[in-house]
Coordinates of C-alpha atoms and ligand atoms in Angstrom, one line a residue:
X19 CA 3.8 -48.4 109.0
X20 CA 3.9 -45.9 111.7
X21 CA 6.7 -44.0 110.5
X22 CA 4.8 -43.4 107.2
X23 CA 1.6 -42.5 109.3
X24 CA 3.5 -40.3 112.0
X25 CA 4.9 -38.6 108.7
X26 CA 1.9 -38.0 107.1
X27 CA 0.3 -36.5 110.0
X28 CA 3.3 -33.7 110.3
X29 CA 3.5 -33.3 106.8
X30 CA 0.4 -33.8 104.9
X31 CA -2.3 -31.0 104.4
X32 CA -5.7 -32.1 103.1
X33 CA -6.5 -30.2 100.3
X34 CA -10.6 -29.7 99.3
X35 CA -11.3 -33.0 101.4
X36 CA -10.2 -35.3 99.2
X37 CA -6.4 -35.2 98.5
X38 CA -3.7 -35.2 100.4
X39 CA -0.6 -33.2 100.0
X40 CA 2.4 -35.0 100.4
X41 CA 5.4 -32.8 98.7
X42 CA 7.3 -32.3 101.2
X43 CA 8.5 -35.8 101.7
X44 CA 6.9 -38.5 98.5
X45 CA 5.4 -36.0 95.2
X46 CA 7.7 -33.4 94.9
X47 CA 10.5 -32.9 97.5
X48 CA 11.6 -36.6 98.2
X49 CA 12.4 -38.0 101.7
X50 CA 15.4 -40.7 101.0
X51 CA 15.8 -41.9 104.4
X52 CA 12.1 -42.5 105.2
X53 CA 11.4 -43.6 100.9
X54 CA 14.0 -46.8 102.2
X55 CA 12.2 -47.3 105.3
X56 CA 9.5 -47.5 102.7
X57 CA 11.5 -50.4 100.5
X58 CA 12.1 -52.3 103.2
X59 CA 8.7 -52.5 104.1
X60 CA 7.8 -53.6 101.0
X61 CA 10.8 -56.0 100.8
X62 CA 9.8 -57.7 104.0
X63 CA 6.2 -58.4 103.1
X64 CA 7.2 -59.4 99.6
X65 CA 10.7 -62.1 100.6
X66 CA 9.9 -65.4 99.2
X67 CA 7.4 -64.6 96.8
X68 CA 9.6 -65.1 94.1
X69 CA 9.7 -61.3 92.7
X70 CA 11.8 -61.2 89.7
X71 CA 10.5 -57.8 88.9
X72 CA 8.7 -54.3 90.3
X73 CA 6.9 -52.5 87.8
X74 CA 5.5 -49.0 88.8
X75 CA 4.2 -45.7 87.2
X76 CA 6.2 -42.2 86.5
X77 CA 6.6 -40.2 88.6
X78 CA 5.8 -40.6 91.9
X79 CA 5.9 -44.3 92.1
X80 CA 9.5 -44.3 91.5
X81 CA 11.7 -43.5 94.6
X82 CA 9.2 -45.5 96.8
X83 CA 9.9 -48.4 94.0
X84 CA 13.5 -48.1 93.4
X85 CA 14.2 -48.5 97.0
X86 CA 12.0 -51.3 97.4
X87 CA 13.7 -52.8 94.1
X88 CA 17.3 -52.2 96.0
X89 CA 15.8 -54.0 98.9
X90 CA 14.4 -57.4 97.3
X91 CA 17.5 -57.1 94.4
X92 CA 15.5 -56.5 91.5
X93 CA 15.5 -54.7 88.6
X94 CA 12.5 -52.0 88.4
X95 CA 10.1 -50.4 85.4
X96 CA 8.2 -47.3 85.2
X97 CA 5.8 -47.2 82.8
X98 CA 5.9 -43.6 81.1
X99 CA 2.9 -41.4 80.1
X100 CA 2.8 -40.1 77.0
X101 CA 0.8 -37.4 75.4
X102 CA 0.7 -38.6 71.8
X103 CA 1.9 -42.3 70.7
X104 CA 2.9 -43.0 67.6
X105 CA 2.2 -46.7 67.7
X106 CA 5.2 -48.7 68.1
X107 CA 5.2 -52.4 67.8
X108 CA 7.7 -52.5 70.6
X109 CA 5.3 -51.3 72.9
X110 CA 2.8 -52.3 75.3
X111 CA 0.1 -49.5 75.9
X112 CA -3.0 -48.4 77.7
X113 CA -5.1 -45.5 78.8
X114 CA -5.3 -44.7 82.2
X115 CA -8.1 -41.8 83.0
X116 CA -7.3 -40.3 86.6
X117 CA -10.8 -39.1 88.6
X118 CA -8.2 -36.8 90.7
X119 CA -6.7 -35.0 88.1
X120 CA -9.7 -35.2 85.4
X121 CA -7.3 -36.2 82.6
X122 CA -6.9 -39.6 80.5
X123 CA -3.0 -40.5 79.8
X124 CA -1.5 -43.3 77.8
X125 CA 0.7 -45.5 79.2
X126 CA 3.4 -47.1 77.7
X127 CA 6.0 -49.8 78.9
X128 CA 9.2 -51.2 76.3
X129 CA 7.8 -54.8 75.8
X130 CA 12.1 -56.0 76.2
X131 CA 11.4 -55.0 80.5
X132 CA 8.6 -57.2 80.4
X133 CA 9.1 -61.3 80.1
X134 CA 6.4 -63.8 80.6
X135 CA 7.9 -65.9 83.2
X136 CA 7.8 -62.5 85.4
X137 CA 6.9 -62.2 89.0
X138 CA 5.6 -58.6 89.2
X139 CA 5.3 -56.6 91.9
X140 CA 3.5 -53.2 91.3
X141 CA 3.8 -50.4 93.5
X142 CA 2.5 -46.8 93.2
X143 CA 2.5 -44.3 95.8
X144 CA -1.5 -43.7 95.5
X145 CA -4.4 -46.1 95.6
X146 CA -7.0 -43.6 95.2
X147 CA -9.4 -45.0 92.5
X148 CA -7.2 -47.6 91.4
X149 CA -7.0 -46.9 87.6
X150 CA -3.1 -46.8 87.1
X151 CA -2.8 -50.0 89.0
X152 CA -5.4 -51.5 86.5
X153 CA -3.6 -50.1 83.8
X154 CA -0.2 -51.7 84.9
X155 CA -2.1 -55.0 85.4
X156 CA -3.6 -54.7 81.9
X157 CA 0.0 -54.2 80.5
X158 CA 1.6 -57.3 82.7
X159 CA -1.1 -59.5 82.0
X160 CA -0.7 -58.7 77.9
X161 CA 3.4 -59.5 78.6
X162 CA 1.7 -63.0 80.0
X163 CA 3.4 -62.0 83.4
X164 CA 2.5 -62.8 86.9
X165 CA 1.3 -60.0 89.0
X166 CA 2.1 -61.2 92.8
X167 CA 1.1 -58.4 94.9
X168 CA 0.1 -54.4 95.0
X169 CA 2.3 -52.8 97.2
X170 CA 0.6 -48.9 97.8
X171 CA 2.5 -46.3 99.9
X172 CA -0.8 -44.2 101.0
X173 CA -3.9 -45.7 99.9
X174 CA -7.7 -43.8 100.5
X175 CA -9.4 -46.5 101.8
X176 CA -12.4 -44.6 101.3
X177 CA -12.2 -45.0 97.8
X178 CA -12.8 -47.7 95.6
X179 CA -9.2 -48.8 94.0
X180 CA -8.6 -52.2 97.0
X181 CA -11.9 -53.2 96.5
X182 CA -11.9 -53.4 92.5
X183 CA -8.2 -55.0 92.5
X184 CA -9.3 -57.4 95.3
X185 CA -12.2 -58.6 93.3
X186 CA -10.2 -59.4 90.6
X187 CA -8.0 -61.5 93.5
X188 CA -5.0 -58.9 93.7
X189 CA -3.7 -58.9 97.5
X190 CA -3.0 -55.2 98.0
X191 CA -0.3 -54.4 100.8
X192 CA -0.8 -50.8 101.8
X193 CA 1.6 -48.9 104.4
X194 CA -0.7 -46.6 105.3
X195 CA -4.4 -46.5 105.1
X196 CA -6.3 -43.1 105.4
X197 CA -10.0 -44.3 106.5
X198 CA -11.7 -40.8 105.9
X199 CA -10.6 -37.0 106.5
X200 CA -12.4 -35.8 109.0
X201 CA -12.0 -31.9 109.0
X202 CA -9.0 -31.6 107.3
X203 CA -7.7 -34.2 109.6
X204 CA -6.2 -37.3 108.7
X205 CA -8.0 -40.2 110.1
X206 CA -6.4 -43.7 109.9
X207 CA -8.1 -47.5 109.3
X208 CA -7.7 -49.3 112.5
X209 CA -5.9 -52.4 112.0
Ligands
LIG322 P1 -5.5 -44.1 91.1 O1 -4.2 -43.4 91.4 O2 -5.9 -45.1 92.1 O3 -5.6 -44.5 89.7 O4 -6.6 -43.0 91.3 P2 -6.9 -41.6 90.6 O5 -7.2 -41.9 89.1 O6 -8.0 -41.0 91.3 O7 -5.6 -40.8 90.7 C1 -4.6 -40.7 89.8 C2 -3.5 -39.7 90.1 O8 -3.9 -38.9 91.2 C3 -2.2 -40.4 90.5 O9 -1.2 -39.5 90.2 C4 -2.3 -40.4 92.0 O10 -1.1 -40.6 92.6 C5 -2.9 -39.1 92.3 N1 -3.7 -39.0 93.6 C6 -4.8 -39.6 93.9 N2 -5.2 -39.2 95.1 C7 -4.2 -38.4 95.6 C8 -4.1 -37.7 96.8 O11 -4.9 -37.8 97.7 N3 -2.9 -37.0 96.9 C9 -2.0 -36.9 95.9 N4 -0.9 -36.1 96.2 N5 -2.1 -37.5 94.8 C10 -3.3 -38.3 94.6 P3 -0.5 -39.5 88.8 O12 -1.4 -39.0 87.7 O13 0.0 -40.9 88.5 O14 0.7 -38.5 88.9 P4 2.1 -38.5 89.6 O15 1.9 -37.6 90.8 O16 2.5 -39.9 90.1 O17 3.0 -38.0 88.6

């Protein structure tokens, strides 16, 4: 999406060559106008697949998913991290560990936003190593819901997450695919 890339290349500083700073317009400070550019995308790719449902991850998946959710007319659920769980029966949870940030976090989603004859659509605003999108897969496919698609804002192609969700026959639709930073520059997958 060349909005998205032109975006990131004004906006996004590479930080210790492997993350990329994006608070200015998707982690922090939130860019509305472009975040609906965003859900359209996503609606586009995803009309007439039957979505019933989008299911991302607090906090940064959820502007790029609401607007997508406004977009194909569908409700939307974040699945919230807690620190401690007391275990609820009400509940469906998993642990997600993060390479980036070092840190394991449970996640939990009510199981009344979850019904079996769901059509998910996940979308997160990372694909980095691909453990949260695991995560939310693990929790749909314990609701007995479909998973339809992966939709990823910024995904580093140079690590592993689209290759272990696509050998487990997830189609993953990113909108912008960072190949490798290359001196603190931003260097895009040539499609
Ligand atoms: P994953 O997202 O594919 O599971 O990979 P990983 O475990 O490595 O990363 C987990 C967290 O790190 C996610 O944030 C993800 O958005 C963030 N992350 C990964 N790479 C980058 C990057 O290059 N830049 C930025 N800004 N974030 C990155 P999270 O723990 O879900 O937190 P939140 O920011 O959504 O609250």
């Amino acid at each position: 999406m060349k909005e998205l890339e032109e975006r990131i290349l004004r906006d996004g500083n590479v930080l210790g060559g492997e993350v990329l700073k994006v608070d200015n317009f998707l982690n922090h400070q939130i860019d509305p106008k472009l975040m609906q550019s965003i859900g359209n995308e996503f609606a586009k790719h995803y009309a007439n697949k039957g979505i019933t449902r989008i299911v991302t991850i607090e906090s940064s998946g959820i502007a790029p998913a609401v607007f997508a959710g406004l977009a194909l007319g569908v409700p939307v659920v974040f699945a919230r991290k807690q620190k401690s769980l007391t275990l609820t029966d009400d509940l469906y949870s998993t642990d997600v560990y993060s390479f980036t940030k070092k840190s394991t976090s449970t996640i939990v989603i009510s199981k009344k936003f979850l019904e079996k004859t769901d059509r998910i659509l996940l979308i997160d605003d990372f694909l980095a190593n691909g453990q949260a999108a695991k995560g939310l897969i693990k929790i749909c496919q314990e609701a007995q819901a479909t998973v339809v698609g992966v939709g990823i804002v910024i995904e580093k192609s140079f690590q592993v997450g689209r290759q272990l969700l696509e050998e487990e026959n997830y189609e993953v639709y990113s909108l912008a695919r960072i190949r490798a930073f290359e001196e603190g520059q931003v260097k895009f997958v040539e499609e």
